[in-house]
PDB file of C-alpha atoms in Angstrom:
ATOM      1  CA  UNK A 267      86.591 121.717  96.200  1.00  0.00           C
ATOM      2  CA  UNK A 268      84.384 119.031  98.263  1.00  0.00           C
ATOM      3  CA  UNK A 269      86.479 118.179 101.304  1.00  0.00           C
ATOM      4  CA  UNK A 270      85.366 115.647 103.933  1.00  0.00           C
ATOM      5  CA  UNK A 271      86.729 115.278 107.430  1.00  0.00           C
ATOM      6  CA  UNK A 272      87.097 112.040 108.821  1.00  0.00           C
ATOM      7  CA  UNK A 273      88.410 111.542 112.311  1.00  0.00           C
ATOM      8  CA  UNK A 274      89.968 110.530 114.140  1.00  0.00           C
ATOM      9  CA  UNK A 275      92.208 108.769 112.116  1.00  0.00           C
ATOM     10  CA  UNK A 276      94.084 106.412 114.277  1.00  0.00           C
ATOM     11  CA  UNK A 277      92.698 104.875 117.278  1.00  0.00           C
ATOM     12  CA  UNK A 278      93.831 102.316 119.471  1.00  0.00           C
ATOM     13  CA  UNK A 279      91.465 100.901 122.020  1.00  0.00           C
ATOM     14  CA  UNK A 280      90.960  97.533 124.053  1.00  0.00           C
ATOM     15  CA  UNK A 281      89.149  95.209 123.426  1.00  0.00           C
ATOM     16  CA  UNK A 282      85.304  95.102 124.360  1.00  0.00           C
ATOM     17  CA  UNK A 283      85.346  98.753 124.390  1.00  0.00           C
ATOM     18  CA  UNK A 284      83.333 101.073 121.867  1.00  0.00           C
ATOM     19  CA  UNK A 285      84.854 103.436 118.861  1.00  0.00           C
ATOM     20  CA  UNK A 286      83.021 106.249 117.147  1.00  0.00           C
ATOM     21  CA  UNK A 287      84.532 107.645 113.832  1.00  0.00           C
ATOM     22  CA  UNK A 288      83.244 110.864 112.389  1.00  0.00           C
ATOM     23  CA  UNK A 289      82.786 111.669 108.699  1.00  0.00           C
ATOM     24  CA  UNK A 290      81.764 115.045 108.258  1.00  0.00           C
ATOM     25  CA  UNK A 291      81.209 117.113 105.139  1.00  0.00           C
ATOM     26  CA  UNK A 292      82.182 120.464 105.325  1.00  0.00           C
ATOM     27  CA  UNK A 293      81.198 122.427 102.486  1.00  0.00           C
ATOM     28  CA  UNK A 294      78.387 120.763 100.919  1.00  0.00           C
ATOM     29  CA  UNK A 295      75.174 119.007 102.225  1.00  0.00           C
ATOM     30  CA  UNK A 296      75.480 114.858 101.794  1.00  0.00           C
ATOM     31  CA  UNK A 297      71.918 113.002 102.235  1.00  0.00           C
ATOM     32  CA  UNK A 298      74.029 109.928 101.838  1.00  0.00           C
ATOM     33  CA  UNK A 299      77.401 108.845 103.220  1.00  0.00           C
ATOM     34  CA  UNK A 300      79.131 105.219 102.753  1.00  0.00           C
ATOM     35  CA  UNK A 301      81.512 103.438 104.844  1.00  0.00           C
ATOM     36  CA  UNK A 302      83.723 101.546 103.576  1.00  0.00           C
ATOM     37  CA  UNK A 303      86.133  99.028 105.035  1.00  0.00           C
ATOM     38  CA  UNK A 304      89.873  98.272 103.392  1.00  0.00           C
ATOM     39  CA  UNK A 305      91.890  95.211 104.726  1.00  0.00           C
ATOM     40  CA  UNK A 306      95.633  95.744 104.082  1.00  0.00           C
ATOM     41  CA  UNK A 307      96.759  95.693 100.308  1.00  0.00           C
ATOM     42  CA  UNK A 308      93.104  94.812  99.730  1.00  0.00           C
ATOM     43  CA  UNK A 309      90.431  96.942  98.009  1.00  0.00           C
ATOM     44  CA  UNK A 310      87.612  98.532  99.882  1.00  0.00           C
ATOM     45  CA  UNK A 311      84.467  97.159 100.649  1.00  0.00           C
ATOM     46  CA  UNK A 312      81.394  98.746 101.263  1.00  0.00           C
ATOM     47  CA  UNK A 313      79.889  98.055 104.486  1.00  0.00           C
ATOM     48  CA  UNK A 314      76.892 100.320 104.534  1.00  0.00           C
ATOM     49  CA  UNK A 315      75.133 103.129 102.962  1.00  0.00           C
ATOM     50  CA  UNK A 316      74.066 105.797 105.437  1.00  0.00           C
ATOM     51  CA  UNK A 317      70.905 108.224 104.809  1.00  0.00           C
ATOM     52  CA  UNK A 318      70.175 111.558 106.575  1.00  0.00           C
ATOM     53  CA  UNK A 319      67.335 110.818 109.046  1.00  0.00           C
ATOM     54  CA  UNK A 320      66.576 107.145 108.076  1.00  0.00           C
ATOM     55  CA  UNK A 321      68.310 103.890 109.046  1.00  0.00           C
ATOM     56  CA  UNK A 322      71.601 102.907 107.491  1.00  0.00           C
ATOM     57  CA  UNK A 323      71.559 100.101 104.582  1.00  0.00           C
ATOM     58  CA  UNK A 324      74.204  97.404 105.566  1.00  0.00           C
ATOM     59  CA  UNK A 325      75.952  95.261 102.813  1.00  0.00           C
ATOM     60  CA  UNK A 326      75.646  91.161 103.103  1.00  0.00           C
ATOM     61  CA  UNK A 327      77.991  89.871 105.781  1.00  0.00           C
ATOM     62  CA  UNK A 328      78.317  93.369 108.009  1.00  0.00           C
ATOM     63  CA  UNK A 329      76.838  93.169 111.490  1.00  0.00           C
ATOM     64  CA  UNK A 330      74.644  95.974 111.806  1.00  0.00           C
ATOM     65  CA  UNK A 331      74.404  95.495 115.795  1.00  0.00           C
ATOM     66  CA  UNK A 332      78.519  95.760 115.569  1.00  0.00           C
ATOM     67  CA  UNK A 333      78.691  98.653 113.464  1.00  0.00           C
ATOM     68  CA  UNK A 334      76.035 101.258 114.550  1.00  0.00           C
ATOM     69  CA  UNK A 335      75.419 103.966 112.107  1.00  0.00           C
ATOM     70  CA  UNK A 336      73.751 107.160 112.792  1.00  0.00           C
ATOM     71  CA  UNK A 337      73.402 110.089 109.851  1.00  0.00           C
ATOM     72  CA  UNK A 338      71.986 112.479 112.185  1.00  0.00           C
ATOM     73  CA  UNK A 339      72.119 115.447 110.275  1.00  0.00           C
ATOM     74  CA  UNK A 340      73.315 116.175 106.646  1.00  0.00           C
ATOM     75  CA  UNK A 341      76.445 116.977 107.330  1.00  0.00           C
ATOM     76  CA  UNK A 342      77.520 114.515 110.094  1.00  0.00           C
ATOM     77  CA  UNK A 343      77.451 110.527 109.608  1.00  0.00           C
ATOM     78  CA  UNK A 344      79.268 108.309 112.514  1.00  0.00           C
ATOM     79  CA  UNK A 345      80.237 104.927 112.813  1.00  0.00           C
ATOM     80  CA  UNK A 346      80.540 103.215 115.787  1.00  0.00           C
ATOM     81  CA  UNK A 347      82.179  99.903 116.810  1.00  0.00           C
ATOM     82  CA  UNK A 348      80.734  98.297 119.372  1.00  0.00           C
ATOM     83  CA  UNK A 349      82.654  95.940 121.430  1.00  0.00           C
ATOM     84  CA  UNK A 350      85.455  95.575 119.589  1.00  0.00           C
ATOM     85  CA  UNK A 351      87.574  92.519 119.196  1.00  0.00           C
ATOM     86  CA  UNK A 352      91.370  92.179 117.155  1.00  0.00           C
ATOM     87  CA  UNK A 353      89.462  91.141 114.055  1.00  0.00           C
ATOM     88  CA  UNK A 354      87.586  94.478 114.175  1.00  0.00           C
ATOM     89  CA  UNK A 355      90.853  96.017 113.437  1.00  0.00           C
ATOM     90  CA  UNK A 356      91.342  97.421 109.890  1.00  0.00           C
ATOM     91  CA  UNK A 357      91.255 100.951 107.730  1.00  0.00           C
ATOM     92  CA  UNK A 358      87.812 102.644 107.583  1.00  0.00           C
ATOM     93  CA  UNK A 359      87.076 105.234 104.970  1.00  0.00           C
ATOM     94  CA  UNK A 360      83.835 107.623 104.535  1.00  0.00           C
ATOM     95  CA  UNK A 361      82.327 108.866 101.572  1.00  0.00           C
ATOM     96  CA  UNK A 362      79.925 111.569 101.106  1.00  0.00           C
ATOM     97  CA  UNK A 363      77.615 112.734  98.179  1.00  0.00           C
ATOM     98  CA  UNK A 364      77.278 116.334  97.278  1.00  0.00           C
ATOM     99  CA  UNK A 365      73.351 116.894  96.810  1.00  0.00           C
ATOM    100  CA  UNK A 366      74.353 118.926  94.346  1.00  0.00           C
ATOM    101  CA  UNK A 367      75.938 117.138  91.916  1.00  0.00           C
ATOM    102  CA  UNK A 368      74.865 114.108  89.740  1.00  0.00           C
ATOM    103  CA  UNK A 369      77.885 112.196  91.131  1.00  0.00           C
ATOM    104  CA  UNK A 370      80.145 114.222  93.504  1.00  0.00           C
ATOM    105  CA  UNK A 371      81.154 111.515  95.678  1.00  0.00           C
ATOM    106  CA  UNK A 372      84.327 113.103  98.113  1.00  0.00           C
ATOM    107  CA  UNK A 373      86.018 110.575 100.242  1.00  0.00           C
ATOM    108  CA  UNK A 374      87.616 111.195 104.377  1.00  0.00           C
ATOM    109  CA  UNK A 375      91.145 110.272 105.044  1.00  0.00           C
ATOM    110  CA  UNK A 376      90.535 107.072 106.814  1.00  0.00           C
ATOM    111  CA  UNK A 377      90.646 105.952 110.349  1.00  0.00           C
ATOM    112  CA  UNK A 378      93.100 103.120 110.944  1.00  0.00           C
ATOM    113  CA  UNK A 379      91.410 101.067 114.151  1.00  0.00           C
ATOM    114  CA  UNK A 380      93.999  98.749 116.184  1.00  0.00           C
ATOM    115  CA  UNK A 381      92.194  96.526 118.779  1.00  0.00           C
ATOM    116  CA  UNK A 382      94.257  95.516 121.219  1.00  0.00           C
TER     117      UNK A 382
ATOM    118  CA  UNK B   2      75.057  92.653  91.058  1.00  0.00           C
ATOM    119  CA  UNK B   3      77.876  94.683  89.544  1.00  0.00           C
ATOM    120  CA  UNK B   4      82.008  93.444  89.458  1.00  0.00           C
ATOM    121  CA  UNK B   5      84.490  95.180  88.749  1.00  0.00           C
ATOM    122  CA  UNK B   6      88.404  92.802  87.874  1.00  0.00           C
ATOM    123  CA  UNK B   7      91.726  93.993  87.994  1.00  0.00           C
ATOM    124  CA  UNK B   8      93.849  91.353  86.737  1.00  0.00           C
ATOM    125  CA  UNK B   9      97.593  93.381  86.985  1.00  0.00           C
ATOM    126  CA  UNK B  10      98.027  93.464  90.943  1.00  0.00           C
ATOM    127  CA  UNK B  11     101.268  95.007  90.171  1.00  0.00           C
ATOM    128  CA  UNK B  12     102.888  96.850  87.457  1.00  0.00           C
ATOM    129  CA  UNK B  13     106.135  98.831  87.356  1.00  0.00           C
ATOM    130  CA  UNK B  14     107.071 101.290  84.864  1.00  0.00           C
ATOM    131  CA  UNK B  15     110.231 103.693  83.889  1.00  0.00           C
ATOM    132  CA  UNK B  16     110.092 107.324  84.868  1.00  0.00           C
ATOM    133  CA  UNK B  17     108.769 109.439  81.665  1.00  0.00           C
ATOM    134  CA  UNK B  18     107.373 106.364  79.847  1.00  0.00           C
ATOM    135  CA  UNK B  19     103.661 105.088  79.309  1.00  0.00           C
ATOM    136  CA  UNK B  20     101.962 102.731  81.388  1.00  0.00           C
ATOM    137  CA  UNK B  21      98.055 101.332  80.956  1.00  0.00           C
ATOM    138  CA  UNK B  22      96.417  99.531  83.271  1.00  0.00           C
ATOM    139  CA  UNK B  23      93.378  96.731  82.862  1.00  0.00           C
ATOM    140  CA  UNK B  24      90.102  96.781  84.296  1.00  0.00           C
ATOM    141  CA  UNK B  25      86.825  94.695  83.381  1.00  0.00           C
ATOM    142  CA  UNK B  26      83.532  95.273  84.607  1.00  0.00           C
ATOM    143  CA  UNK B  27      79.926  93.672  84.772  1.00  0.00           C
ATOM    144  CA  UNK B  28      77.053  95.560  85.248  1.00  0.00           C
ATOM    145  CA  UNK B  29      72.874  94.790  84.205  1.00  0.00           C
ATOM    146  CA  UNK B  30      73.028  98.795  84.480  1.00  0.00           C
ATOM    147  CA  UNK B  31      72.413 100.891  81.126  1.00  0.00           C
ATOM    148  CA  UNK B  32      73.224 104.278  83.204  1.00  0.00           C
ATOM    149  CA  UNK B  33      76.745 104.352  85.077  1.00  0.00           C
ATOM    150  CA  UNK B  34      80.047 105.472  85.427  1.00  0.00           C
ATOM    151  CA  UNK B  35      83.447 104.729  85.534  1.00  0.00           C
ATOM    152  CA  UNK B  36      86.594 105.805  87.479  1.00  0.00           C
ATOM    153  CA  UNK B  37      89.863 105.391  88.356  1.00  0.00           C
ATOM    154  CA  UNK B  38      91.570 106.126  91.695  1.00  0.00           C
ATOM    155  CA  UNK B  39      94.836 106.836  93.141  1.00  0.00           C
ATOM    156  CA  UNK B  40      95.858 105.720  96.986  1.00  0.00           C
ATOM    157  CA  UNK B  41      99.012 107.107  97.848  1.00  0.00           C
ATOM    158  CA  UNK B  42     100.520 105.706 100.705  1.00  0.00           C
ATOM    159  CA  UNK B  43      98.590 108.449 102.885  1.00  0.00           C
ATOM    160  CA  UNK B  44      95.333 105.966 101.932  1.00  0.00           C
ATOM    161  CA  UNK B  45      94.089 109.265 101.002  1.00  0.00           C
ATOM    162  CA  UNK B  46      91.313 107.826  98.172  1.00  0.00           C
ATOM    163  CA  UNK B  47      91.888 110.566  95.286  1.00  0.00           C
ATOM    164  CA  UNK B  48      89.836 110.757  91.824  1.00  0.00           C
ATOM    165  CA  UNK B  49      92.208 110.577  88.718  1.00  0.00           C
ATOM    166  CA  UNK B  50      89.174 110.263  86.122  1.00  0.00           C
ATOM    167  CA  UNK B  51      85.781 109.432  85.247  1.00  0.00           C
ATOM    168  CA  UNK B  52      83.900 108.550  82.362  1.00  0.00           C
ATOM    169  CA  UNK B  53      80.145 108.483  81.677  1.00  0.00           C
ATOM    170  CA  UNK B  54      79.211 105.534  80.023  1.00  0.00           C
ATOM    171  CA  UNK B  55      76.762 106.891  77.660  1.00  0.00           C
ATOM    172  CA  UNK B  56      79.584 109.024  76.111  1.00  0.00           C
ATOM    173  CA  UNK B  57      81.435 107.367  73.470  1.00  0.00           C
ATOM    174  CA  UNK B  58      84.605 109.770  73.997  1.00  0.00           C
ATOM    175  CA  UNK B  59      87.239 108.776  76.109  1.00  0.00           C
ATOM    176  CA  UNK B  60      87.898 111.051  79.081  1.00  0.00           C
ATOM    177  CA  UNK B  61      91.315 112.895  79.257  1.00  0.00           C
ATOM    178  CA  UNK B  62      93.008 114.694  81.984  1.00  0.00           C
ATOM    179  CA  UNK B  63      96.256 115.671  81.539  1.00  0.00           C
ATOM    180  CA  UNK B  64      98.681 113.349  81.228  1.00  0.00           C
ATOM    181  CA  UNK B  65      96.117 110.462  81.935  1.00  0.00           C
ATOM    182  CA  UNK B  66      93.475 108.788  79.699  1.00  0.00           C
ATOM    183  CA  UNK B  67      91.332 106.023  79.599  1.00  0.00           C
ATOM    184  CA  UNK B  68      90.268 103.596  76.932  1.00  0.00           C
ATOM    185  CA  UNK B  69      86.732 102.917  77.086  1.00  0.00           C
ATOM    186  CA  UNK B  70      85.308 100.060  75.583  1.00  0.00           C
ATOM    187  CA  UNK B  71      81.610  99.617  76.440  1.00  0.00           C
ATOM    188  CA  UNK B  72      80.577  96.476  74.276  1.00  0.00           C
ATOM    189  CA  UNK B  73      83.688  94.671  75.939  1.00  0.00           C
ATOM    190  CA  UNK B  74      83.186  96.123  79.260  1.00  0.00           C
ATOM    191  CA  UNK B  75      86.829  96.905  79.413  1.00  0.00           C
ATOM    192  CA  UNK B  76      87.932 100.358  80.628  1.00  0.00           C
ATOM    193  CA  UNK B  77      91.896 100.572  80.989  1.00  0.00           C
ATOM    194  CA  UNK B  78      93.707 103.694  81.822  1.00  0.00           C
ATOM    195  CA  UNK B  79      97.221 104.913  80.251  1.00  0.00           C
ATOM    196  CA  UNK B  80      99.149 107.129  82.068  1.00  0.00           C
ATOM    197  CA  UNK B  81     101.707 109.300  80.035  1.00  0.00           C
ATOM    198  CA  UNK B  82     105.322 110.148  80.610  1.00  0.00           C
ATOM    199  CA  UNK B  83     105.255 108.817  84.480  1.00  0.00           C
ATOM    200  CA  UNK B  84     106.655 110.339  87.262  1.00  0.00           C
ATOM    201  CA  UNK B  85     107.844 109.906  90.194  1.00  0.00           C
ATOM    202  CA  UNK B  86     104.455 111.111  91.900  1.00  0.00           C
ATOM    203  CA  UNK B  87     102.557 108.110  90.149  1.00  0.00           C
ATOM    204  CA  UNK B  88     103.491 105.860  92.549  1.00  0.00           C
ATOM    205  CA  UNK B  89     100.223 103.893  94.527  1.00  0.00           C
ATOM    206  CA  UNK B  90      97.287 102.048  94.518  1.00  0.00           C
ATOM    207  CA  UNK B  91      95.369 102.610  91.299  1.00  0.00           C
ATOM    208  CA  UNK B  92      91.777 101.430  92.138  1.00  0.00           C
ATOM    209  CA  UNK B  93      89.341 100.972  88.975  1.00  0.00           C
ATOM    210  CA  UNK B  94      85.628 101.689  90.314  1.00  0.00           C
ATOM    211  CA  UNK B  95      82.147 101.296  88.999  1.00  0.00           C
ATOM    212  CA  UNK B  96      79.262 103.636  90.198  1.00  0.00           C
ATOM    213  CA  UNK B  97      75.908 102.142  89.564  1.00  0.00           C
ATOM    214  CA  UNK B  98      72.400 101.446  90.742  1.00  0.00           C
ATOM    215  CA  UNK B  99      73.691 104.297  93.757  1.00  0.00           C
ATOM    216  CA  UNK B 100      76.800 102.148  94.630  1.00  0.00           C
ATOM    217  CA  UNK B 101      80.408 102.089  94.155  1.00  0.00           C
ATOM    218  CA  UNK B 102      82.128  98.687  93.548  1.00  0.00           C
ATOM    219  CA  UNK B 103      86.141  98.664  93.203  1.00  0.00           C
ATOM    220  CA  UNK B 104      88.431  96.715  91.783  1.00  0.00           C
ATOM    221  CA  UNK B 105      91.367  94.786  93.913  1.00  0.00           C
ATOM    222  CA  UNK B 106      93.401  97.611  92.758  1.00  0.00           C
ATOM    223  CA  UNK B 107      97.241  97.849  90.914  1.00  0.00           C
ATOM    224  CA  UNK B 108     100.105  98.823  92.585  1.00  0.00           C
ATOM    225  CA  UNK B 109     102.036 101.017  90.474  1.00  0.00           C
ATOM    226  CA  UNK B 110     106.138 101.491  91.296  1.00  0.00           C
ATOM    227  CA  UNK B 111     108.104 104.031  89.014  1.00  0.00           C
ATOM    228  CA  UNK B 112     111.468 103.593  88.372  1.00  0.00           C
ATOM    229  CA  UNK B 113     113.538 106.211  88.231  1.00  0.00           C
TER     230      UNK B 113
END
């Protein structure tokens, strides 16, 4: 089946310092990857949709200058955190969609980002 | 804009017997689907099932199934003779106008 790689997934860092997280398809092309955001015991929320060679749709509320998103090719999207403070700190998650399929949406196992 | 309510945050049920969880949803879409996922404790975000919404079956898989009702906007899922495995996060989700909206999610304990 679809598998997507996400990593790395746990990262500490200090704060005012910059994270990139990979999502990566692996067996299947994905013109459009989400990221997604999940606060503990809470649900995830959808930060931004990112497309293959165009710039990344952000959701109400997300700081696009904080969370830089580049979809680069159509396997590879990455988020990165820029200047990070202890609020940045949370579970990220990736999704990809399979070209291929009329929904074949295949999710990464998460980053877990601690700010210190 | 599309919602999606989960109004059980937890539920508990004994090992071999039948559970269903609630979900609600709002959407202005007439093409979309519907899904439930599981989150282990590994946060690992896995697809239990999915439903079409212009098909009036319900979707089965196994020892899951949902109940779809599309004039009610209700979509609950029953799981059958539980086990052990069960146990997580059950997200309801709504995939429309090229989004995905969840639910707050149900944790699910079995009890042996």
């Amino acid at each position: 089946g679809a598998v997507v790689s996400q990593h790395p997934s746990r990262v500490i860092c200090k704060s005012g310092t910059s994270v990139k997280i990979e999502c990566r398809s692996l067996d299947f092309q994905a013109t459009t990857m989400f990221w997604y955001r999940q606060f503990p015991k809470q649900s995830l929320m959808l930060m931004a949709t990112s497309n293959e060679g165009s710039k990344a749709t952000y959701e109400q509320g997300v700081e696009k200058d904080k969370f830089l998103i580049n979809h680069a090719s159509l396997t590879l999207s990455t988020l990165t955190v820029t200047s990070a403070h202890p609020e940045d700190s949370s579970f990220y998650i990736c999704s990809a969609r399979d070209d291929g399929q009329v929904y074949g949406y295949t999710f990464g196992s998460g980053t877990r980002l601690t700010v210190v | 804009a599309q919602t999606v309510t989960q109004s059980q945050p937890e539920m508990s049920v004994q090992e071999a017997e039948t559970v269903t969880l609630s979900c609600t949803y709002d959407t202005s879409e007439s093409d979309y689907y519907l899904f439930w996922y599981k989150q282990p404790p590994s946060r690992q975000m896995i697809l239990v099932i999915r439903q079409e919404a212009y098909k009036q079956q319900n979707a089965t898989e196994n020892r899951f199934s949902v109940n779809f009702q599309k004039a009610a906007k209700s979509f609950s899922l029953k799981i059958s003779d539980s086990q052990l495995g069960d146990a997580a996060m059950y997200f309801c989700a709504l995939f429309g106008n090229e989004k995905l909206t969840f639910g707050t999610g149900t944790r699910l304990t079995i009890i042996p």
